Tab-separated table of C-alpha atoms in Angstrom:
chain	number	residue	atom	x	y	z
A	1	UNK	CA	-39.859	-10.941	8.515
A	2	UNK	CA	-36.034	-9.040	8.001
A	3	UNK	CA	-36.465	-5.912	9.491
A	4	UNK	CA	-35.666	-2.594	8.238
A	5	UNK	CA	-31.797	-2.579	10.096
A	6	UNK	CA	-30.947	-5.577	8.343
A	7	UNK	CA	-31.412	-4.788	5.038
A	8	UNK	CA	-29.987	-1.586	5.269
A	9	UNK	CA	-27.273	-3.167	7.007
A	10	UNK	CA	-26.346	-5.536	4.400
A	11	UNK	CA	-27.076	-3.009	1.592
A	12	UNK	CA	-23.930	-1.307	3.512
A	13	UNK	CA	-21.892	-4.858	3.745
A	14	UNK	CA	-22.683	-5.652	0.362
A	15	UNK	CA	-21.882	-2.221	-0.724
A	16	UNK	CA	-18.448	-2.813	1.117
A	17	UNK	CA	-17.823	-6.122	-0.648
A	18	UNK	CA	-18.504	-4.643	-3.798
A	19	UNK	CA	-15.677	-1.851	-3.228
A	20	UNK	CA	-13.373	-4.115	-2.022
A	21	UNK	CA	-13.679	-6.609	-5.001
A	22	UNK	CA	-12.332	-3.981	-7.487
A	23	UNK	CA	-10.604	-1.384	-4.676
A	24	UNK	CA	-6.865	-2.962	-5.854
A	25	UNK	CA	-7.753	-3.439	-9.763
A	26	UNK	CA	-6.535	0.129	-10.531
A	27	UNK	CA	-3.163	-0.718	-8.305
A	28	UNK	CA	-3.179	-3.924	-9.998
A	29	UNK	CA	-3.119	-2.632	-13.498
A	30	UNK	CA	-1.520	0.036	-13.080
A	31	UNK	CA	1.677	-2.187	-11.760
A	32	UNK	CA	1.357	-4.236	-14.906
A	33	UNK	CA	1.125	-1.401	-16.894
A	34	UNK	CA	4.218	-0.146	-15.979
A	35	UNK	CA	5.829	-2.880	-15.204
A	36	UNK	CA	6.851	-1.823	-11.455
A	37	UNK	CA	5.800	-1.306	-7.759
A	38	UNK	CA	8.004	1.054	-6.561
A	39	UNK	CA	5.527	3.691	-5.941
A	40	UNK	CA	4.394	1.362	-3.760
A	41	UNK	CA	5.792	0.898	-0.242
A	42	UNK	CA	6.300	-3.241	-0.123
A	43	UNK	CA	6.411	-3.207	3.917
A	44	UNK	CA	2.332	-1.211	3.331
A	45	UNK	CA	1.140	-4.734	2.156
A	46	UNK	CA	3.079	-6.917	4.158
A	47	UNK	CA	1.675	-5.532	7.392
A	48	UNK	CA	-1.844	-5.221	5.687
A	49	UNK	CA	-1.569	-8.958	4.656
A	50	UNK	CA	-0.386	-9.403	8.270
A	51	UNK	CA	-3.730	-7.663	9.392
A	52	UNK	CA	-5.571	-9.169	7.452
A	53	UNK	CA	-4.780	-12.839	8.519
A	54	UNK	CA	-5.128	-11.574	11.926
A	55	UNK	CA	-8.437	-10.122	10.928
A	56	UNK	CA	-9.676	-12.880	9.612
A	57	UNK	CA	-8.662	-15.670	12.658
A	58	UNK	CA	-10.603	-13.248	14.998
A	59	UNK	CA	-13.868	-12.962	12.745
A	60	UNK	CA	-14.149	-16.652	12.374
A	61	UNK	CA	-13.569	-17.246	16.250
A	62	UNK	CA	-15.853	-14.258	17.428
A	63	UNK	CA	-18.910	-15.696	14.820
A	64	UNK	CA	-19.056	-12.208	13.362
A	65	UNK	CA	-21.668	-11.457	10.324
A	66	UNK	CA	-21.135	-12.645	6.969
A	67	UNK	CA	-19.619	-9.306	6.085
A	68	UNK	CA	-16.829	-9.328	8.453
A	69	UNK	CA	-15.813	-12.474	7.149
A	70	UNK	CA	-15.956	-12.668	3.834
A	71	UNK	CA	-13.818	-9.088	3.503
A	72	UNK	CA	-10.966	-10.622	5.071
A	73	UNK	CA	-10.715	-14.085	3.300
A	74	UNK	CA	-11.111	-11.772	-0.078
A	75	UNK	CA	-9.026	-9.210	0.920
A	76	UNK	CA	-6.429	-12.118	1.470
A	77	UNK	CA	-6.604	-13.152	-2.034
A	78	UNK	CA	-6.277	-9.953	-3.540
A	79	UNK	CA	-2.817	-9.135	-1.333
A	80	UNK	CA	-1.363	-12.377	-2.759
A	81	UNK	CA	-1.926	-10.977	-6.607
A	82	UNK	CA	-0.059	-7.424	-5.427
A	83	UNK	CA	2.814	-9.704	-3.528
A	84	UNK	CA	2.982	-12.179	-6.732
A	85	UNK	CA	3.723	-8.752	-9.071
A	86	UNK	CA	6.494	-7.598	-6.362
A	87	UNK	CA	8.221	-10.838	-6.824
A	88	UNK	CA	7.689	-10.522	-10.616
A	89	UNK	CA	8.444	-6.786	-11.247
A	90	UNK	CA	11.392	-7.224	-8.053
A	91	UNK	CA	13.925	-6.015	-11.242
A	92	UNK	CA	12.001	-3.414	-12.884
A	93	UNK	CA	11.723	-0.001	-12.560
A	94	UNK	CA	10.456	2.645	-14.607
A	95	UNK	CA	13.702	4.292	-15.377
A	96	UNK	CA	14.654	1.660	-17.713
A	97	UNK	CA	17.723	4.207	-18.915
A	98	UNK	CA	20.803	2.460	-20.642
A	99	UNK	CA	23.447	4.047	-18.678
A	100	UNK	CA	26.121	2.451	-21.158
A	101	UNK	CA	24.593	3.315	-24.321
A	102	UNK	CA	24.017	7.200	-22.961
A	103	UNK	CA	27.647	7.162	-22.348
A	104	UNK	CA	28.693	5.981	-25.570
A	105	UNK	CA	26.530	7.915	-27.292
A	106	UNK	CA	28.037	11.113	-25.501
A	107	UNK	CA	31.593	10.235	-26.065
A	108	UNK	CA	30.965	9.902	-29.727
A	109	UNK	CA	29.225	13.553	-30.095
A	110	UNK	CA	32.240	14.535	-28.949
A	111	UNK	CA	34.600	13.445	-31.179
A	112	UNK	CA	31.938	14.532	-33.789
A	113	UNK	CA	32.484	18.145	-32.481
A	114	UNK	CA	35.834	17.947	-32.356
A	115	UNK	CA	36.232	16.545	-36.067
A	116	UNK	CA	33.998	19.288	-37.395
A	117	UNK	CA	36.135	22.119	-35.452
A	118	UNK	CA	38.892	21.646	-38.064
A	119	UNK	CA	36.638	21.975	-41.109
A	120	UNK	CA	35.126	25.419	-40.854
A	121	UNK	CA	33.264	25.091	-44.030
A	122	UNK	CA	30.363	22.690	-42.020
A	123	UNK	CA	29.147	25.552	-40.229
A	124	UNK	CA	25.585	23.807	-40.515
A	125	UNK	CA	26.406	21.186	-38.337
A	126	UNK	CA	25.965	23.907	-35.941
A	127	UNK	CA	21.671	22.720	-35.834
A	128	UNK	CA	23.437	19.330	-35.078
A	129	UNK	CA	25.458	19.936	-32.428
A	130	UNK	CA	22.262	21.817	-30.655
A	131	UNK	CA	20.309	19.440	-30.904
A	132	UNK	CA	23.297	17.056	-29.570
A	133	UNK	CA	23.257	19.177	-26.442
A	134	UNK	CA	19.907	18.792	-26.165
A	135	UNK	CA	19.995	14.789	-26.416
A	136	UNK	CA	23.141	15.127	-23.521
A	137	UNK	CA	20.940	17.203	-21.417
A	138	UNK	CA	18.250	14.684	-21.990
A	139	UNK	CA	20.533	12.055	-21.018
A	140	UNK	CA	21.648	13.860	-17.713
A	141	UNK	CA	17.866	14.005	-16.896
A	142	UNK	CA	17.837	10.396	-17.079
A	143	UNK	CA	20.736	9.788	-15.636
A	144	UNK	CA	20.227	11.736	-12.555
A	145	UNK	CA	16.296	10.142	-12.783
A	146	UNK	CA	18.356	6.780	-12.112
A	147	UNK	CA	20.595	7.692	-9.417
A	148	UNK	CA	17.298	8.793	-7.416
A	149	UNK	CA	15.499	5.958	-8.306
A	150	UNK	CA	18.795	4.042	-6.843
A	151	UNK	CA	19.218	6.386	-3.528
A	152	UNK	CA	16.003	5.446	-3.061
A	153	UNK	CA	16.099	1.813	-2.817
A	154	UNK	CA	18.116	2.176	0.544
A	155	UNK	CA	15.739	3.868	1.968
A	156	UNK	CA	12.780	1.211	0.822
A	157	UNK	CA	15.267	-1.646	2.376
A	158	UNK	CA	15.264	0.253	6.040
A	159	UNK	CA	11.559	0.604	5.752
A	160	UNK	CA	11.187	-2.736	4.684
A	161	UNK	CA	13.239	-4.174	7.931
A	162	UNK	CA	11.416	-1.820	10.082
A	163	UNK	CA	8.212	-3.975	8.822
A	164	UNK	CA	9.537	-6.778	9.735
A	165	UNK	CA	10.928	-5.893	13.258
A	166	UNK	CA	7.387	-4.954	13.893
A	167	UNK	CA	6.007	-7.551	12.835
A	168	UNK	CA	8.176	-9.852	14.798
A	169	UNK	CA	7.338	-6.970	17.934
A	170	UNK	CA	3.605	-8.395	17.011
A	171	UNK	CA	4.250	-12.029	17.427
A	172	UNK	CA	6.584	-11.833	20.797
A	173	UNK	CA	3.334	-9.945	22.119
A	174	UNK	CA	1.149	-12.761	20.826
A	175	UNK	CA	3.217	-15.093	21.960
A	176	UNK	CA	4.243	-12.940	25.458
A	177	UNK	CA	-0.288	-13.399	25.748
A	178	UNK	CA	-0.447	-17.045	25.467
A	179	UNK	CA	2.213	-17.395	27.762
A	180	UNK	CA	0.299	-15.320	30.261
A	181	UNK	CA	-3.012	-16.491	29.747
A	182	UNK	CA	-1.851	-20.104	29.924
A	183	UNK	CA	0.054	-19.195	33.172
A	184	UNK	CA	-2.894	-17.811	35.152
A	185	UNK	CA	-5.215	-20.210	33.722
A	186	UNK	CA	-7.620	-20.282	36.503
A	187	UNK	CA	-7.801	-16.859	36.497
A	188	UNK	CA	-9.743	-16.578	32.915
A	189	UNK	CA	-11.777	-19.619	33.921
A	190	UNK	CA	-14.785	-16.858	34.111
A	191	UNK	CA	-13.594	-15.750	30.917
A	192	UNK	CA	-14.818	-16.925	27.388
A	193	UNK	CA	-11.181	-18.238	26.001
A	194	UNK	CA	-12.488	-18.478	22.454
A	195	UNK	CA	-13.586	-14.867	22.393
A	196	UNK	CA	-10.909	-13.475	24.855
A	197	UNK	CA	-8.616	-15.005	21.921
A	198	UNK	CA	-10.610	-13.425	19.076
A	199	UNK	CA	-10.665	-9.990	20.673
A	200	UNK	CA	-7.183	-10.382	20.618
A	201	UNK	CA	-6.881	-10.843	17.268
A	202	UNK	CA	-9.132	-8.209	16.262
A	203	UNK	CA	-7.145	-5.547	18.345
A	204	UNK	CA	-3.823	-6.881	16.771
A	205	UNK	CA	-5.226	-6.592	13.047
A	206	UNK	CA	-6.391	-3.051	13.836
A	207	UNK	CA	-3.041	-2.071	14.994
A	208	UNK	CA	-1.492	-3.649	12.151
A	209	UNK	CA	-3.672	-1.740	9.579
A	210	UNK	CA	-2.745	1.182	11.500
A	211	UNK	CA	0.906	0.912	11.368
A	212	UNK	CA	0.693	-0.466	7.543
A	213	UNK	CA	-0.090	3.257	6.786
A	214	UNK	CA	3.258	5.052	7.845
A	215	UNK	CA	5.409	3.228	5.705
A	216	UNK	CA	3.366	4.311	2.402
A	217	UNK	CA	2.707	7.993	3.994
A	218	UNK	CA	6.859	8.335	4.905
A	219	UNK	CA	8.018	6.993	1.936
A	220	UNK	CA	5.280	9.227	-0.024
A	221	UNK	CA	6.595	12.259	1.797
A	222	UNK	CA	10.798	11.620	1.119
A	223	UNK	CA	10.114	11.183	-2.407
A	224	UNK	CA	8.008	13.928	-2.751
A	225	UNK	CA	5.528	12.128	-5.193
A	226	UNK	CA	2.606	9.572	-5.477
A	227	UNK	CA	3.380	7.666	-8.565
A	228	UNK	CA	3.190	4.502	-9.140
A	229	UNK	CA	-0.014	4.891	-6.590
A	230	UNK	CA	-3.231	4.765	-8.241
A	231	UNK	CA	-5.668	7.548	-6.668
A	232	UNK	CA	-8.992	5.501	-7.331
A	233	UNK	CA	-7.729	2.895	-5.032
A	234	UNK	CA	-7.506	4.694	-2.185
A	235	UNK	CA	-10.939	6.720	-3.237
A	236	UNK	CA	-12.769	3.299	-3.301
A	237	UNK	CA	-10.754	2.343	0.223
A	238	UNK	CA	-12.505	4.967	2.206
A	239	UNK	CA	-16.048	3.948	0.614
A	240	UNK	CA	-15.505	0.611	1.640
A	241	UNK	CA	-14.469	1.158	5.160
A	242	UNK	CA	-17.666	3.697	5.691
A	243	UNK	CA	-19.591	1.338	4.359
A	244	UNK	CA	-18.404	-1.320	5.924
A	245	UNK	CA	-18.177	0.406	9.629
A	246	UNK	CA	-22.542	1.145	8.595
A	247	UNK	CA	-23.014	-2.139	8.286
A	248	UNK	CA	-21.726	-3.230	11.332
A	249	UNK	CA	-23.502	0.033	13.173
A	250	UNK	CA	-26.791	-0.441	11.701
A	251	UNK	CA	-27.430	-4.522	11.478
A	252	UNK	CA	-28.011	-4.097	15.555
A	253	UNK	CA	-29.449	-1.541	17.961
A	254	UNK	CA	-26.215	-0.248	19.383
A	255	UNK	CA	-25.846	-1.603	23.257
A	256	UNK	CA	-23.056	-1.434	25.016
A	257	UNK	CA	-22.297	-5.830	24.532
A	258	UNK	CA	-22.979	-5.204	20.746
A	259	UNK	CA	-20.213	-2.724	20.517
A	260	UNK	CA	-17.754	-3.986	22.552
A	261	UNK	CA	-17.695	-7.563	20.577
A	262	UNK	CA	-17.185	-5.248	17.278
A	263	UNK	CA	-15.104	-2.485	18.640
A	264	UNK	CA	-11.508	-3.575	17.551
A	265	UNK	CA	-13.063	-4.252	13.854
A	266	UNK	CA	-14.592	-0.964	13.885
A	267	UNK	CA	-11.166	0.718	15.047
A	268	UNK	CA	-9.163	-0.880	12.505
A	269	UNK	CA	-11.906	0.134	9.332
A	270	UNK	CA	-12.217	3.889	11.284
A	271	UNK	CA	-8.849	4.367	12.410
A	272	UNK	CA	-7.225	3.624	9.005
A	273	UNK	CA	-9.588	6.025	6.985
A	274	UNK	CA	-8.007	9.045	8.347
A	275	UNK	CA	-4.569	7.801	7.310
A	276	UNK	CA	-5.972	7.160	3.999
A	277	UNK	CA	-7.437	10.789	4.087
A	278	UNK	CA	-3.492	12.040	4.545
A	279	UNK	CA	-2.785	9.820	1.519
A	280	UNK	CA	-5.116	11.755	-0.833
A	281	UNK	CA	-4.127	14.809	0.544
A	282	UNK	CA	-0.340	13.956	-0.697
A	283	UNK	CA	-2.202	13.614	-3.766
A	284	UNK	CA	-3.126	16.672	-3.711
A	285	UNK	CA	0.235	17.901	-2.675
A	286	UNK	CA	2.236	16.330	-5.111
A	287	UNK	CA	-0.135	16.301	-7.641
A	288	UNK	CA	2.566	18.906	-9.810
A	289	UNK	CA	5.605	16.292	-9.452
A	290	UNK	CA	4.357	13.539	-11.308
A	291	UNK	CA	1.964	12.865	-14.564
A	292	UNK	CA	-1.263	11.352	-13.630
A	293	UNK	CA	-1.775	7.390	-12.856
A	294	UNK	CA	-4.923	6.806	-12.366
């Protein structure tokens, strides 16, 4: 007979799954709605993809519940789709301003003006020339809306090599680990290598979710808006990492083995929901800059 801790546990891991199947459909659409991702930060999902592989290894190597391993291997899936619509939407941005056009179109109001300054009698081009103004002053908007859009592209290319310094920090530590363990061999004899390995892999995924915050938070806070973020996505983020931290806590009596064996998949799904917490409260902080998203 199941008892009671494992059905509430997997009413929590199912409950997970369930928010992680449709946590990056309002990101999703909202990308192909507007045709971009730059509100989002492309080094955030390269180190979460990163995570998640390493996530994923260590599950499958540690034997963790079905849970644990199935969020991964779908969460691996669902990166892919957000990495395809970067390489598709790589061009696109929403200021989709004709730079040319607005300059033509400027330089031909004023010769308009300046035609209708030697015939006095047309004083009623005088509406006209207002609401001329008002199309040039729409056009500066723009304008400036583009040069911001292109300062900060710089910005996204530094973050985006600072991903991938880390990342290659991450594998010269792997790699630094192997050399080690294989080194002093006899040593780890006592040791179980296949779960020494895993709990290696779980640590490094939980740092890697960690860091795959700060990008999205920094760039978040220079550009003093959220959009192009969809706020559901990060709502339904947080459920699934409570839930999914429940599941773990409540399918066994907690000893001190039992945690230890799940402690680097707890940090990562823990750790990670504060930094989501200071992403909806940039929401909240920029929720005047932008219209809504979600």
């Amino acid at each position: 007979m199941i008892g009671i801790n494992v059905l509430v546990s997997n009413f929590f891991g199912y409950l997970s799954i369930a928010c992680w199947i449709v946590v990056l459909f309002p990101q999703i659409m909202l990308n192909h709605k507007r045709k971009s991702c730059d509100g989002v930060s492309l080094a955030f999902y390269l180190m979460w993809s990163l995570g998640d592989l390493f996530n994923l290894a260590g599950a499958l190597m540690e034997g963790l519940i079905l849970t644990a391993i199935l969020l991964p291997l779908y969460y691996i899936l669902t990166d892919c789709v957000v990495l395809l619509q970067f390489y598709i939407y790589r061009n696109n941005h929403v200021c989709s301003c004709d730079v040319s056009s607005h300059v033509s179109s400027h330089v031909a109001d004023e010769e308009s003006a300046l035609v209708a300054a030697h015939h006095p009698q047309n004083h009623a081009c005088s509406v006209e020339d207002e609401e001329h103004r008002c199309d040039d002053t729409s056009c500066q908007c723009q304008l400036h809306n583009c040069h911001q859009v292109r300062s900060d592209q710089p910005a996204n290319g530094r973050s985006t090599r600072y991903t991938l310094v880390f990342m290659a920090l991450v594998l010269v530590i792997a790699t630094f680990v192997v050399h080690y363990y294989h080194a002093n061999r006899d040593w780890f004899d006592h040791i179980d290598k296949r779960r020494a390995i895993a709990q290696l892999l779980g640590y490094m995924s939980a740092a890697v979710y960690l860091g795959a915050y700060i990008p999205q938070l920094v760039r978040n806070y220079k550009t003093k808006s959220t959009e192009g973020l969809s706020l559901l996505m990060f709502i339904l983020v947080i459920v699934a990492n409570v839930t999914y931290c429940l599941s773990i806590l409540t399918f066994h009596r907690p000893s001190r083995e039992y945690l230890e064996k799940y402690a680097s998949w707890l940090l990562g799904a823990s750790g990670t929901i504060w930094l989501e917490l200071g992403v909806l409260y940039q929401f909240y902080l920029y929720r005047r800059n932008h219209s809504s998203d979600h």
